[in-house]
mmCIF file of C-alpha atoms and ligand atoms in Angstrom:
data_model
loop_
_atom_site.group_PDB
_atom_site.id
_atom_site.type_symbol
_atom_site.label_atom_id
_atom_site.label_comp_id
_atom_site.label_asym_id
_atom_site.label_seq_id
_atom_site.Cartn_x
_atom_site.Cartn_y
_atom_site.Cartn_z
ATOM 1 C CA UNK A 1 0.000 0.000 0.000
ATOM 2 C CA UNK A 2 1.272 3.467 -0.916
ATOM 3 C CA UNK A 3 1.787 6.310 1.532
ATOM 4 C CA UNK A 4 -1.205 8.387 2.553
ATOM 5 C CA UNK A 5 -1.842 11.743 4.175
ATOM 6 C CA UNK A 6 -4.135 11.270 7.164
ATOM 7 C CA UNK A 7 -6.571 13.728 8.691
ATOM 8 C CA UNK A 8 -8.742 13.343 11.766
ATOM 9 C CA UNK A 9 -11.890 15.313 12.564
ATOM 10 C CA UNK A 10 -13.991 15.122 15.718
ATOM 11 C CA UNK A 11 -17.675 15.675 15.094
ATOM 12 C CA UNK A 12 -19.458 17.363 17.987
ATOM 13 C CA UNK A 13 -22.871 15.835 18.659
ATOM 14 C CA UNK A 14 -24.223 18.759 20.639
ATOM 15 C CA UNK A 15 -24.522 21.481 18.086
ATOM 16 C CA UNK A 16 -26.479 20.376 15.062
ATOM 17 C CA UNK A 17 -27.311 23.895 14.006
ATOM 18 C CA UNK A 18 -23.714 24.578 13.010
ATOM 19 C CA UNK A 19 -22.782 21.021 12.019
ATOM 20 C CA UNK A 20 -20.703 20.739 8.884
ATOM 21 C CA UNK A 21 -17.439 22.116 10.191
ATOM 22 C CA UNK A 22 -15.449 18.963 9.437
ATOM 23 C CA UNK A 23 -16.735 18.878 5.849
ATOM 24 C CA UNK A 24 -15.827 22.488 5.272
ATOM 25 C CA UNK A 25 -12.321 21.861 6.608
ATOM 26 C CA UNK A 26 -11.972 18.741 4.477
ATOM 27 C CA UNK A 27 -12.985 20.697 1.399
ATOM 28 C CA UNK A 28 -10.379 23.387 2.089
ATOM 29 C CA UNK A 29 -7.699 20.773 2.609
ATOM 30 C CA UNK A 30 -8.574 18.913 -0.613
ATOM 31 C CA UNK A 31 -8.422 22.210 -2.497
ATOM 32 C CA UNK A 32 -4.962 22.878 -1.121
ATOM 33 C CA UNK A 33 -3.900 19.420 -2.260
ATOM 34 C CA UNK A 34 -5.096 20.336 -5.753
ATOM 35 C CA UNK A 35 -7.610 17.537 -6.352
ATOM 36 C CA UNK A 36 -9.986 17.885 -9.344
ATOM 37 C CA UNK A 37 -13.028 20.097 -8.518
ATOM 38 C CA UNK A 38 -15.560 17.351 -9.239
ATOM 39 C CA UNK A 39 -13.731 14.909 -6.954
ATOM 40 C CA UNK A 40 -13.666 17.535 -4.197
ATOM 41 C CA UNK A 41 -17.377 18.194 -4.647
ATOM 42 C CA UNK A 42 -18.304 14.510 -4.405
ATOM 43 C CA UNK A 43 -16.128 13.960 -1.338
ATOM 44 C CA UNK A 44 -17.353 17.112 0.398
ATOM 45 C CA UNK A 45 -21.027 16.274 -0.062
ATOM 46 C CA UNK A 46 -20.555 12.635 1.021
ATOM 47 C CA UNK A 47 -18.626 13.793 4.078
ATOM 48 C CA UNK A 48 -21.271 16.409 4.952
ATOM 49 C CA UNK A 49 -24.136 13.908 4.714
ATOM 50 C CA UNK A 50 -22.188 11.503 6.928
ATOM 51 C CA UNK A 51 -21.248 14.221 9.371
ATOM 52 C CA UNK A 52 -24.840 15.467 9.669
ATOM 53 C CA UNK A 53 -26.060 11.905 10.191
ATOM 54 C CA UNK A 54 -23.575 11.387 13.027
ATOM 55 C CA UNK A 55 -24.788 14.606 14.640
ATOM 56 C CA UNK A 56 -28.542 14.126 14.274
ATOM 57 C CA UNK A 57 -28.792 10.345 14.600
ATOM 58 C CA UNK A 58 -25.781 9.269 16.698
ATOM 59 C CA UNK A 59 -24.791 12.083 19.071
ATOM 60 C CA UNK A 60 -21.545 12.804 17.248
ATOM 61 C CA UNK A 61 -18.533 10.764 16.222
ATOM 62 C CA UNK A 62 -15.281 11.023 14.359
ATOM 63 C CA UNK A 63 -14.071 11.090 10.776
ATOM 64 C CA UNK A 64 -10.743 9.845 9.467
ATOM 65 C CA UNK A 65 -9.701 10.763 5.978
ATOM 66 C CA UNK A 66 -6.820 9.131 4.093
ATOM 67 C CA UNK A 67 -5.625 10.773 0.914
ATOM 68 C CA UNK A 68 -3.656 8.493 -1.419
ATOM 69 C CA UNK A 69 -2.239 9.292 -4.824
ATOM 70 C CA UNK A 70 -5.156 7.614 -6.592
ATOM 71 C CA UNK A 71 -8.005 7.654 -4.051
ATOM 72 C CA UNK A 72 -9.465 9.223 -0.926
ATOM 73 C CA UNK A 73 -10.939 7.080 1.841
ATOM 74 C CA UNK A 74 -13.314 8.518 4.452
ATOM 75 C CA UNK A 75 -14.131 6.491 7.554
ATOM 76 C CA UNK A 76 -16.927 7.725 9.821
ATOM 77 C CA UNK A 77 -17.187 6.121 13.243
ATOM 78 C CA UNK A 78 -19.874 6.751 15.842
ATOM 79 C CA UNK A 79 -21.074 5.053 19.000
ATOM 80 C CA UNK A 80 -24.726 5.926 18.527
ATOM 81 C CA UNK A 81 -27.753 3.609 18.439
ATOM 82 C CA UNK A 82 -26.698 1.816 15.259
ATOM 83 C CA UNK A 83 -28.890 1.070 12.245
ATOM 84 C CA UNK A 84 -31.167 -1.960 12.664
ATOM 85 C CA UNK A 85 -32.045 -2.369 8.977
ATOM 86 C CA UNK A 86 -29.326 -0.978 6.739
ATOM 87 C CA UNK A 87 -31.163 -1.884 3.529
ATOM 88 C CA UNK A 88 -34.204 0.093 4.682
ATOM 89 C CA UNK A 89 -32.076 3.055 5.793
ATOM 90 C CA UNK A 90 -30.455 3.132 2.341
ATOM 91 C CA UNK A 91 -33.813 3.607 0.597
ATOM 92 C CA UNK A 92 -34.545 7.078 -0.751
ATOM 93 C CA UNK A 93 -37.140 8.757 1.468
ATOM 94 C CA UNK A 94 -36.626 6.634 4.590
ATOM 95 C CA UNK A 95 -35.975 8.830 7.613
ATOM 96 C CA UNK A 96 -36.454 8.783 11.357
ATOM 97 C CA UNK A 97 -35.532 12.470 11.730
ATOM 98 C CA UNK A 98 -37.507 14.486 14.293
ATOM 99 C CA UNK A 99 -39.626 17.511 13.437
ATOM 100 C CA UNK A 100 -37.048 19.934 14.826
ATOM 101 C CA UNK A 101 -34.373 18.442 12.572
ATOM 102 C CA UNK A 102 -36.766 18.544 9.613
ATOM 103 C CA UNK A 103 -37.432 22.221 10.199
ATOM 104 C CA UNK A 104 -33.734 22.838 9.481
ATOM 105 C CA UNK A 105 -34.028 21.220 6.069
ATOM 106 C CA UNK A 106 -32.881 17.699 6.921
ATOM 107 C CA UNK A 107 -34.895 14.489 7.056
ATOM 108 C CA UNK A 108 -35.625 13.887 3.383
ATOM 109 C CA UNK A 109 -34.127 10.426 3.699
ATOM 110 C CA UNK A 110 -31.658 11.202 0.933
ATOM 111 C CA UNK A 111 -28.391 11.389 2.875
ATOM 112 C CA UNK A 112 -27.252 7.766 2.710
ATOM 113 C CA UNK A 113 -28.376 7.460 -0.949
ATOM 114 C CA UNK A 114 -26.354 10.600 -1.736
ATOM 115 C CA UNK A 115 -23.293 9.135 -0.013
ATOM 116 C CA UNK A 116 -23.616 6.071 -2.218
ATOM 117 C CA UNK A 117 -24.263 8.122 -5.335
ATOM 118 C CA UNK A 118 -21.218 10.334 -4.899
ATOM 119 C CA UNK A 119 -18.666 7.709 -3.896
ATOM 120 C CA UNK A 120 -17.213 4.778 -5.819
ATOM 121 C CA UNK A 121 -17.396 2.375 -2.892
ATOM 122 C CA UNK A 122 -19.358 2.518 0.341
ATOM 123 C CA UNK A 123 -19.817 0.029 3.137
ATOM 124 C CA UNK A 124 -21.901 0.300 6.293
ATOM 125 C CA UNK A 125 -20.990 -1.673 9.358
ATOM 126 C CA UNK A 126 -23.547 -1.170 12.108
ATOM 127 C CA UNK A 127 -24.378 -2.925 15.357
ATOM 128 C CA UNK A 128 -27.526 -1.913 17.222
ATOM 129 C CA UNK A 129 -26.599 -0.472 20.598
ATOM 130 C CA UNK A 130 -22.915 -0.149 19.678
ATOM 131 C CA UNK A 131 -22.628 2.190 16.748
ATOM 132 C CA UNK A 132 -21.997 2.616 13.074
ATOM 133 C CA UNK A 133 -18.904 2.700 10.880
ATOM 134 C CA UNK A 134 -19.228 3.881 7.303
ATOM 135 C CA UNK A 135 -16.320 3.646 4.876
ATOM 136 C CA UNK A 136 -16.416 5.507 1.570
ATOM 137 C CA UNK A 137 -13.838 5.559 -1.229
ATOM 138 C CA UNK A 138 -13.554 7.953 -4.152
ATOM 139 C CA UNK A 139 -10.966 7.289 -6.860
ATOM 140 C CA UNK A 140 -9.106 10.253 -8.252
ATOM 141 C CA UNK A 141 -9.070 10.302 -12.045
ATOM 142 C CA UNK A 142 -6.677 12.957 -13.160
ATOM 143 C CA UNK B 1 -24.259 35.174 -17.307
ATOM 144 C CA UNK B 2 -22.436 36.053 -14.116
ATOM 145 C CA UNK B 3 -23.934 36.375 -10.656
ATOM 146 C CA UNK B 4 -23.584 40.154 -10.813
ATOM 147 C CA UNK B 5 -25.310 40.276 -14.217
ATOM 148 C CA UNK B 6 -28.108 38.110 -12.849
ATOM 149 C CA UNK B 7 -28.506 40.371 -9.836
ATOM 150 C CA UNK B 8 -28.526 43.560 -11.947
ATOM 151 C CA UNK B 9 -30.751 42.220 -14.723
ATOM 152 C CA UNK B 10 -33.504 41.138 -12.361
ATOM 153 C CA UNK B 11 -32.941 43.680 -9.605
ATOM 154 C CA UNK B 12 -32.378 41.105 -6.878
ATOM 155 C CA UNK B 13 -31.259 42.192 -3.423
ATOM 156 C CA UNK B 14 -27.661 41.459 -2.441
ATOM 157 C CA UNK B 15 -27.270 39.591 0.838
ATOM 158 C CA UNK B 16 -23.656 38.609 0.182
ATOM 159 C CA UNK B 17 -21.758 38.720 -3.088
ATOM 160 C CA UNK B 18 -18.126 37.747 -2.432
ATOM 161 C CA UNK B 19 -17.792 36.165 -5.898
ATOM 162 C CA UNK B 20 -19.746 38.355 -8.342
ATOM 163 C CA UNK B 21 -17.953 36.993 -11.418
ATOM 164 C CA UNK B 22 -18.981 33.371 -11.025
ATOM 165 C CA UNK B 23 -20.908 31.995 -13.984
ATOM 166 C CA UNK B 24 -24.523 30.963 -13.518
ATOM 167 C CA UNK B 25 -25.553 28.004 -15.601
ATOM 168 C CA UNK B 26 -28.956 26.453 -14.958
ATOM 169 C CA UNK B 27 -30.772 26.264 -11.673
ATOM 170 C CA UNK B 28 -32.395 24.130 -9.014
ATOM 171 C CA UNK B 29 -35.336 24.799 -6.688
ATOM 172 C CA UNK B 30 -35.615 23.057 -3.325
ATOM 173 C CA UNK B 31 -35.641 23.354 0.446
ATOM 174 C CA UNK B 32 -34.760 19.827 1.545
ATOM 175 C CA UNK B 33 -30.990 19.946 1.805
ATOM 176 C CA UNK B 34 -30.238 16.357 0.836
ATOM 177 C CA UNK B 35 -32.340 16.722 -2.309
ATOM 178 C CA UNK B 36 -30.359 19.806 -3.174
ATOM 179 C CA UNK B 37 -27.039 18.027 -2.574
ATOM 180 C CA UNK B 38 -28.213 15.065 -4.638
ATOM 181 C CA UNK B 39 -29.696 16.982 -7.562
ATOM 182 C CA UNK B 40 -28.269 20.486 -7.870
ATOM 183 C CA UNK B 41 -25.156 20.822 -9.991
ATOM 184 C CA UNK B 42 -22.104 23.020 -9.742
ATOM 185 C CA UNK B 43 -22.580 26.588 -11.065
ATOM 186 C CA UNK B 44 -26.376 26.517 -10.825
ATOM 187 C CA UNK B 45 -28.503 29.146 -9.098
ATOM 188 C CA UNK B 46 -30.220 27.525 -6.102
ATOM 189 C CA UNK B 47 -33.651 28.984 -5.338
ATOM 190 C CA UNK B 48 -34.866 28.272 -1.797
ATOM 191 C CA UNK B 49 -36.767 29.600 1.197
ATOM 192 C CA UNK B 50 -34.496 27.721 3.616
ATOM 193 C CA UNK B 51 -32.233 30.283 5.251
ATOM 194 C CA UNK B 52 -30.096 28.959 8.073
ATOM 195 C CA UNK B 53 -26.435 28.128 8.543
ATOM 196 C CA UNK B 54 -26.932 24.807 6.749
ATOM 197 C CA UNK B 55 -28.072 26.660 3.637
ATOM 198 C CA UNK B 56 -24.688 28.358 3.478
ATOM 199 C CA UNK B 57 -22.841 25.077 4.092
ATOM 200 C CA UNK B 58 -24.800 23.214 1.422
ATOM 201 C CA UNK B 59 -24.278 26.037 -1.084
ATOM 202 C CA UNK B 60 -20.551 25.946 -0.400
ATOM 203 C CA UNK B 61 -20.177 22.168 -0.551
ATOM 204 C CA UNK B 62 -22.299 21.713 -3.658
ATOM 205 C CA UNK B 63 -20.562 24.539 -5.539
ATOM 206 C CA UNK B 64 -23.702 26.336 -6.684
ATOM 207 C CA UNK B 65 -22.832 29.771 -8.057
ATOM 208 C CA UNK B 66 -25.388 31.586 -5.927
ATOM 209 C CA UNK B 67 -28.244 31.056 -3.499
ATOM 210 C CA UNK B 68 -31.395 32.985 -4.377
ATOM 211 C CA UNK B 69 -33.679 33.399 -1.363
ATOM 212 C CA UNK B 70 -37.338 33.623 -2.420
ATOM 213 C CA UNK B 71 -40.474 35.040 -0.773
ATOM 214 C CA UNK B 72 -38.676 37.904 0.957
ATOM 215 C CA UNK B 73 -36.622 35.536 3.116
ATOM 216 C CA UNK B 74 -33.268 36.858 4.305
ATOM 217 C CA UNK B 75 -30.219 35.811 6.364
ATOM 218 C CA UNK B 76 -29.228 36.786 9.907
ATOM 219 C CA UNK B 77 -26.344 39.233 10.090
ATOM 220 C CA UNK B 78 -24.035 36.581 11.494
ATOM 221 C CA UNK B 79 -24.879 34.275 8.589
ATOM 222 C CA UNK B 80 -24.128 37.038 6.120
ATOM 223 C CA UNK B 81 -20.608 37.064 7.534
ATOM 224 C CA UNK B 82 -20.422 33.278 7.315
ATOM 225 C CA UNK B 83 -21.490 33.438 3.664
ATOM 226 C CA UNK B 84 -18.820 36.032 2.935
ATOM 227 C CA UNK B 85 -16.156 33.988 4.730
ATOM 228 C CA UNK B 86 -17.111 30.875 2.779
ATOM 229 C CA UNK B 87 -17.273 32.786 -0.531
ATOM 230 C CA UNK B 88 -20.966 31.956 -0.939
ATOM 231 C CA UNK B 89 -23.071 34.379 -2.997
ATOM 232 C CA UNK B 90 -26.579 34.993 -1.621
ATOM 233 C CA UNK B 91 -29.200 37.082 -3.430
ATOM 234 C CA UNK B 92 -32.806 37.696 -2.392
ATOM 235 C CA UNK B 93 -36.180 38.532 -3.893
ATOM 236 C CA UNK B 94 -39.792 39.009 -2.778
ATOM 237 C CA UNK B 95 -41.043 36.771 -5.593
ATOM 238 C CA UNK B 96 -42.077 33.161 -5.030
ATOM 239 C CA UNK B 97 -39.805 30.268 -5.983
ATOM 240 C CA UNK B 98 -42.243 29.495 -8.812
ATOM 241 C CA UNK B 99 -42.085 33.024 -10.233
ATOM 242 C CA UNK B 100 -38.310 33.128 -9.903
ATOM 243 C CA UNK B 101 -37.850 29.828 -11.723
ATOM 244 C CA UNK B 102 -40.186 30.995 -14.502
ATOM 245 C CA UNK B 103 -38.268 34.257 -14.752
ATOM 246 C CA UNK B 104 -34.778 32.764 -14.741
ATOM 247 C CA UNK B 105 -35.516 29.662 -16.809
ATOM 248 C CA UNK B 106 -34.989 31.306 -20.198
ATOM 249 C CA UNK B 107 -32.089 33.456 -18.945
ATOM 250 C CA UNK B 108 -29.671 30.944 -17.435
HETATM 251 N N1 LIG C 1 -24.923 7.299 11.943
HETATM 252 C C1 LIG C 1 -26.184 6.846 12.107
HETATM 253 N N2 LIG C 1 -26.562 6.268 13.280
HETATM 254 C C2 LIG C 1 -27.820 5.796 13.463
HETATM 255 N N3 LIG C 1 -28.789 5.861 12.520
HETATM 256 C C3 LIG C 1 -28.472 6.425 11.333
HETATM 257 C C4 LIG C 1 -27.164 6.951 11.069
HETATM 258 N N4 LIG C 1 -27.152 7.425 9.801
HETATM 259 C C5 LIG C 1 -28.391 7.221 9.311
HETATM 260 N N5 LIG C 1 -29.192 6.621 10.211
HETATM 261 C C6 LIG C 1 -30.606 6.187 10.017
HETATM 262 O O1 LIG C 1 -30.855 6.036 8.631
HETATM 263 C C7 LIG C 1 -31.921 6.915 8.224
HETATM 264 C C8 LIG C 1 -31.671 7.402 6.810
HETATM 265 O O2 LIG C 1 -30.517 8.258 6.780
HETATM 266 P P1 LIG C 1 -30.398 9.358 5.639
HETATM 267 O O3 LIG C 1 -29.169 10.141 5.842
HETATM 268 O O4 LIG C 1 -30.573 8.705 4.314
HETATM 269 O O5 LIG C 1 -31.691 10.277 5.869
HETATM 270 P P2 LIG C 1 -31.940 11.376 7.000
HETATM 271 O O6 LIG C 1 -30.681 11.704 7.708
HETATM 272 O O7 LIG C 1 -33.071 10.911 7.841
HETATM 273 O O8 LIG C 1 -32.420 12.619 6.130
HETATM 274 P P3 LIG C 1 -31.488 13.518 5.141
HETATM 275 O O9 LIG C 1 -30.136 12.885 5.113
HETATM 276 O O10 LIG C 1 -32.172 13.468 3.809
HETATM 277 O O11 LIG C 1 -31.481 14.876 5.718
HETATM 278 C C9 LIG C 1 -31.963 7.989 9.272
HETATM 279 O O12 LIG C 1 -33.218 8.648 9.357
HETATM 280 C C10 LIG C 1 -31.618 7.202 10.540
HETATM 281 O O13 LIG C 1 -32.748 6.486 10.999
HETATM 282 MG MG1 LIG C 2 -28.989 12.173 6.607
#
Protein backbone atom coordinates (compact mmCIF):
# COMPACT_ATOMS: atom_id res chain seq x y z
CA UNK A 1 0.00 0.00 0.00
CA UNK A 2 1.27 3.47 -0.92
CA UNK A 3 1.79 6.31 1.53
CA UNK A 4 -1.20 8.39 2.55
CA UNK A 5 -1.84 11.74 4.17
CA UNK A 6 -4.13 11.27 7.16
CA UNK A 7 -6.57 13.73 8.69
CA UNK A 8 -8.74 13.34 11.77
CA UNK A 9 -11.89 15.31 12.56
CA UNK A 10 -13.99 15.12 15.72
CA UNK A 11 -17.68 15.67 15.09
CA UNK A 12 -19.46 17.36 17.99
CA UNK A 13 -22.87 15.83 18.66
CA UNK A 14 -24.22 18.76 20.64
CA UNK A 15 -24.52 21.48 18.09
CA UNK A 16 -26.48 20.38 15.06
CA UNK A 17 -27.31 23.90 14.01
CA UNK A 18 -23.71 24.58 13.01
CA UNK A 19 -22.78 21.02 12.02
CA UNK A 20 -20.70 20.74 8.88
CA UNK A 21 -17.44 22.12 10.19
CA UNK A 22 -15.45 18.96 9.44
CA UNK A 23 -16.73 18.88 5.85
CA UNK A 24 -15.83 22.49 5.27
CA UNK A 25 -12.32 21.86 6.61
CA UNK A 26 -11.97 18.74 4.48
CA UNK A 27 -12.98 20.70 1.40
CA UNK A 28 -10.38 23.39 2.09
CA UNK A 29 -7.70 20.77 2.61
CA UNK A 30 -8.57 18.91 -0.61
CA UNK A 31 -8.42 22.21 -2.50
CA UNK A 32 -4.96 22.88 -1.12
CA UNK A 33 -3.90 19.42 -2.26
CA UNK A 34 -5.10 20.34 -5.75
CA UNK A 35 -7.61 17.54 -6.35
CA UNK A 36 -9.99 17.89 -9.34
CA UNK A 37 -13.03 20.10 -8.52
CA UNK A 38 -15.56 17.35 -9.24
CA UNK A 39 -13.73 14.91 -6.95
CA UNK A 40 -13.67 17.54 -4.20
CA UNK A 41 -17.38 18.19 -4.65
CA UNK A 42 -18.30 14.51 -4.40
CA UNK A 43 -16.13 13.96 -1.34
CA UNK A 44 -17.35 17.11 0.40
CA UNK A 45 -21.03 16.27 -0.06
CA UNK A 46 -20.56 12.63 1.02
CA UNK A 47 -18.63 13.79 4.08
CA UNK A 48 -21.27 16.41 4.95
CA UNK A 49 -24.14 13.91 4.71
CA UNK A 50 -22.19 11.50 6.93
CA UNK A 51 -21.25 14.22 9.37
CA UNK A 52 -24.84 15.47 9.67
CA UNK A 53 -26.06 11.91 10.19
CA UNK A 54 -23.58 11.39 13.03
CA UNK A 55 -24.79 14.61 14.64
CA UNK A 56 -28.54 14.13 14.27
CA UNK A 57 -28.79 10.35 14.60
CA UNK A 58 -25.78 9.27 16.70
CA UNK A 59 -24.79 12.08 19.07
CA UNK A 60 -21.54 12.80 17.25
CA UNK A 61 -18.53 10.76 16.22
CA UNK A 62 -15.28 11.02 14.36
CA UNK A 63 -14.07 11.09 10.78
CA UNK A 64 -10.74 9.85 9.47
CA UNK A 65 -9.70 10.76 5.98
CA UNK A 66 -6.82 9.13 4.09
CA UNK A 67 -5.62 10.77 0.91
CA UNK A 68 -3.66 8.49 -1.42
CA UNK A 69 -2.24 9.29 -4.82
CA UNK A 70 -5.16 7.61 -6.59
CA UNK A 71 -8.01 7.65 -4.05
CA UNK A 72 -9.46 9.22 -0.93
CA UNK A 73 -10.94 7.08 1.84
CA UNK A 74 -13.31 8.52 4.45
CA UNK A 75 -14.13 6.49 7.55
CA UNK A 76 -16.93 7.72 9.82
CA UNK A 77 -17.19 6.12 13.24
CA UNK A 78 -19.87 6.75 15.84
CA UNK A 79 -21.07 5.05 19.00
CA UNK A 80 -24.73 5.93 18.53
CA UNK A 81 -27.75 3.61 18.44
CA UNK A 82 -26.70 1.82 15.26
CA UNK A 83 -28.89 1.07 12.25
CA UNK A 84 -31.17 -1.96 12.66
CA UNK A 85 -32.04 -2.37 8.98
CA UNK A 86 -29.33 -0.98 6.74
CA UNK A 87 -31.16 -1.88 3.53
CA UNK A 88 -34.20 0.09 4.68
CA UNK A 89 -32.08 3.05 5.79
CA UNK A 90 -30.46 3.13 2.34
CA UNK A 91 -33.81 3.61 0.60
CA UNK A 92 -34.54 7.08 -0.75
CA UNK A 93 -37.14 8.76 1.47
CA UNK A 94 -36.63 6.63 4.59
CA UNK A 95 -35.98 8.83 7.61
CA UNK A 96 -36.45 8.78 11.36
CA UNK A 97 -35.53 12.47 11.73
CA UNK A 98 -37.51 14.49 14.29
CA UNK A 99 -39.63 17.51 13.44
CA UNK A 100 -37.05 19.93 14.83
CA UNK A 101 -34.37 18.44 12.57
CA UNK A 102 -36.77 18.54 9.61
CA UNK A 103 -37.43 22.22 10.20
CA UNK A 104 -33.73 22.84 9.48
CA UNK A 105 -34.03 21.22 6.07
CA UNK A 106 -32.88 17.70 6.92
CA UNK A 107 -34.89 14.49 7.06
CA UNK A 108 -35.63 13.89 3.38
CA UNK A 109 -34.13 10.43 3.70
CA UNK A 110 -31.66 11.20 0.93
CA UNK A 111 -28.39 11.39 2.87
CA UNK A 112 -27.25 7.77 2.71
CA UNK A 113 -28.38 7.46 -0.95
CA UNK A 114 -26.35 10.60 -1.74
CA UNK A 115 -23.29 9.14 -0.01
CA UNK A 116 -23.62 6.07 -2.22
CA UNK A 117 -24.26 8.12 -5.33
CA UNK A 118 -21.22 10.33 -4.90
CA UNK A 119 -18.67 7.71 -3.90
CA UNK A 120 -17.21 4.78 -5.82
CA UNK A 121 -17.40 2.38 -2.89
CA UNK A 122 -19.36 2.52 0.34
CA UNK A 123 -19.82 0.03 3.14
CA UNK A 124 -21.90 0.30 6.29
CA UNK A 125 -20.99 -1.67 9.36
CA UNK A 126 -23.55 -1.17 12.11
CA UNK A 127 -24.38 -2.92 15.36
CA UNK A 128 -27.53 -1.91 17.22
CA UNK A 129 -26.60 -0.47 20.60
CA UNK A 130 -22.92 -0.15 19.68
CA UNK A 131 -22.63 2.19 16.75
CA UNK A 132 -22.00 2.62 13.07
CA UNK A 133 -18.90 2.70 10.88
CA UNK A 134 -19.23 3.88 7.30
CA UNK A 135 -16.32 3.65 4.88
CA UNK A 136 -16.42 5.51 1.57
CA UNK A 137 -13.84 5.56 -1.23
CA UNK A 138 -13.55 7.95 -4.15
CA UNK A 139 -10.97 7.29 -6.86
CA UNK A 140 -9.11 10.25 -8.25
CA UNK A 141 -9.07 10.30 -12.05
CA UNK A 142 -6.68 12.96 -13.16
CA UNK B 1 -24.26 35.17 -17.31
CA UNK B 2 -22.44 36.05 -14.12
CA UNK B 3 -23.93 36.38 -10.66
CA UNK B 4 -23.58 40.15 -10.81
CA UNK B 5 -25.31 40.28 -14.22
CA UNK B 6 -28.11 38.11 -12.85
CA UNK B 7 -28.51 40.37 -9.84
CA UNK B 8 -28.53 43.56 -11.95
CA UNK B 9 -30.75 42.22 -14.72
CA UNK B 10 -33.50 41.14 -12.36
CA UNK B 11 -32.94 43.68 -9.60
CA UNK B 12 -32.38 41.11 -6.88
CA UNK B 13 -31.26 42.19 -3.42
CA UNK B 14 -27.66 41.46 -2.44
CA UNK B 15 -27.27 39.59 0.84
CA UNK B 16 -23.66 38.61 0.18
CA UNK B 17 -21.76 38.72 -3.09
CA UNK B 18 -18.13 37.75 -2.43
CA UNK B 19 -17.79 36.16 -5.90
CA UNK B 20 -19.75 38.35 -8.34
CA UNK B 21 -17.95 36.99 -11.42
CA UNK B 22 -18.98 33.37 -11.03
CA UNK B 23 -20.91 32.00 -13.98
CA UNK B 24 -24.52 30.96 -13.52
CA UNK B 25 -25.55 28.00 -15.60
CA UNK B 26 -28.96 26.45 -14.96
CA UNK B 27 -30.77 26.26 -11.67
CA UNK B 28 -32.40 24.13 -9.01
CA UNK B 29 -35.34 24.80 -6.69
CA UNK B 30 -35.61 23.06 -3.32
CA UNK B 31 -35.64 23.35 0.45
CA UNK B 32 -34.76 19.83 1.54
CA UNK B 33 -30.99 19.95 1.81
CA UNK B 34 -30.24 16.36 0.84
CA UNK B 35 -32.34 16.72 -2.31
CA UNK B 36 -30.36 19.81 -3.17
CA UNK B 37 -27.04 18.03 -2.57
CA UNK B 38 -28.21 15.06 -4.64
CA UNK B 39 -29.70 16.98 -7.56
CA UNK B 40 -28.27 20.49 -7.87
CA UNK B 41 -25.16 20.82 -9.99
CA UNK B 42 -22.10 23.02 -9.74
CA UNK B 43 -22.58 26.59 -11.06
CA UNK B 44 -26.38 26.52 -10.82
CA UNK B 45 -28.50 29.15 -9.10
CA UNK B 46 -30.22 27.52 -6.10
CA UNK B 47 -33.65 28.98 -5.34
CA UNK B 48 -34.87 28.27 -1.80
CA UNK B 49 -36.77 29.60 1.20
CA UNK B 50 -34.50 27.72 3.62
CA UNK B 51 -32.23 30.28 5.25
CA UNK B 52 -30.10 28.96 8.07
CA UNK B 53 -26.44 28.13 8.54
CA UNK B 54 -26.93 24.81 6.75
CA UNK B 55 -28.07 26.66 3.64
CA UNK B 56 -24.69 28.36 3.48
CA UNK B 57 -22.84 25.08 4.09
CA UNK B 58 -24.80 23.21 1.42
CA UNK B 59 -24.28 26.04 -1.08
CA UNK B 60 -20.55 25.95 -0.40
CA UNK B 61 -20.18 22.17 -0.55
CA UNK B 62 -22.30 21.71 -3.66
CA UNK B 63 -20.56 24.54 -5.54
CA UNK B 64 -23.70 26.34 -6.68
CA UNK B 65 -22.83 29.77 -8.06
CA UNK B 66 -25.39 31.59 -5.93
CA UNK B 67 -28.24 31.06 -3.50
CA UNK B 68 -31.40 32.99 -4.38
CA UNK B 69 -33.68 33.40 -1.36
CA UNK B 70 -37.34 33.62 -2.42
CA UNK B 71 -40.47 35.04 -0.77
CA UNK B 72 -38.68 37.90 0.96
CA UNK B 73 -36.62 35.54 3.12
CA UNK B 74 -33.27 36.86 4.31
CA UNK B 75 -30.22 35.81 6.36
CA UNK B 76 -29.23 36.79 9.91
CA UNK B 77 -26.34 39.23 10.09
CA UNK B 78 -24.04 36.58 11.49
CA UNK B 79 -24.88 34.27 8.59
CA UNK B 80 -24.13 37.04 6.12
CA UNK B 81 -20.61 37.06 7.53
CA UNK B 82 -20.42 33.28 7.31
CA UNK B 83 -21.49 33.44 3.66
CA UNK B 84 -18.82 36.03 2.94
CA UNK B 85 -16.16 33.99 4.73
CA UNK B 86 -17.11 30.87 2.78
CA UNK B 87 -17.27 32.79 -0.53
CA UNK B 88 -20.97 31.96 -0.94
CA UNK B 89 -23.07 34.38 -3.00
CA UNK B 90 -26.58 34.99 -1.62
CA UNK B 91 -29.20 37.08 -3.43
CA UNK B 92 -32.81 37.70 -2.39
CA UNK B 93 -36.18 38.53 -3.89
CA UNK B 94 -39.79 39.01 -2.78
CA UNK B 95 -41.04 36.77 -5.59
CA UNK B 96 -42.08 33.16 -5.03
CA UNK B 97 -39.81 30.27 -5.98
CA UNK B 98 -42.24 29.49 -8.81
CA UNK B 99 -42.08 33.02 -10.23
CA UNK B 100 -38.31 33.13 -9.90
CA UNK B 101 -37.85 29.83 -11.72
CA UNK B 102 -40.19 31.00 -14.50
CA UNK B 103 -38.27 34.26 -14.75
CA UNK B 104 -34.78 32.76 -14.74
CA UNK B 105 -35.52 29.66 -16.81
CA UNK B 106 -34.99 31.31 -20.20
CA UNK B 107 -32.09 33.46 -18.94
CA UNK B 108 -29.67 30.94 -17.44
N1 LIG C 1 -24.92 7.30 11.94
C1 LIG C 1 -26.18 6.85 12.11
N2 LIG C 1 -26.56 6.27 13.28
C2 LIG C 1 -27.82 5.80 13.46
N3 LIG C 1 -28.79 5.86 12.52
C3 LIG C 1 -28.47 6.43 11.33
C4 LIG C 1 -27.16 6.95 11.07
N4 LIG C 1 -27.15 7.43 9.80
C5 LIG C 1 -28.39 7.22 9.31
N5 LIG C 1 -29.19 6.62 10.21
C6 LIG C 1 -30.61 6.19 10.02
O1 LIG C 1 -30.86 6.04 8.63
C7 LIG C 1 -31.92 6.91 8.22
C8 LIG C 1 -31.67 7.40 6.81
O2 LIG C 1 -30.52 8.26 6.78
P1 LIG C 1 -30.40 9.36 5.64
O3 LIG C 1 -29.17 10.14 5.84
O4 LIG C 1 -30.57 8.70 4.31
O5 LIG C 1 -31.69 10.28 5.87
P2 LIG C 1 -31.94 11.38 7.00
O6 LIG C 1 -30.68 11.70 7.71
O7 LIG C 1 -33.07 10.91 7.84
O8 LIG C 1 -32.42 12.62 6.13
P3 LIG C 1 -31.49 13.52 5.14
O9 LIG C 1 -30.14 12.88 5.11
O10 LIG C 1 -32.17 13.47 3.81
O11 LIG C 1 -31.48 14.88 5.72
C9 LIG C 1 -31.96 7.99 9.27
O12 LIG C 1 -33.22 8.65 9.36
C10 LIG C 1 -31.62 7.20 10.54
O13 LIG C 1 -32.75 6.49 11.00
MG1 LIG D 1 -28.99 12.17 6.61
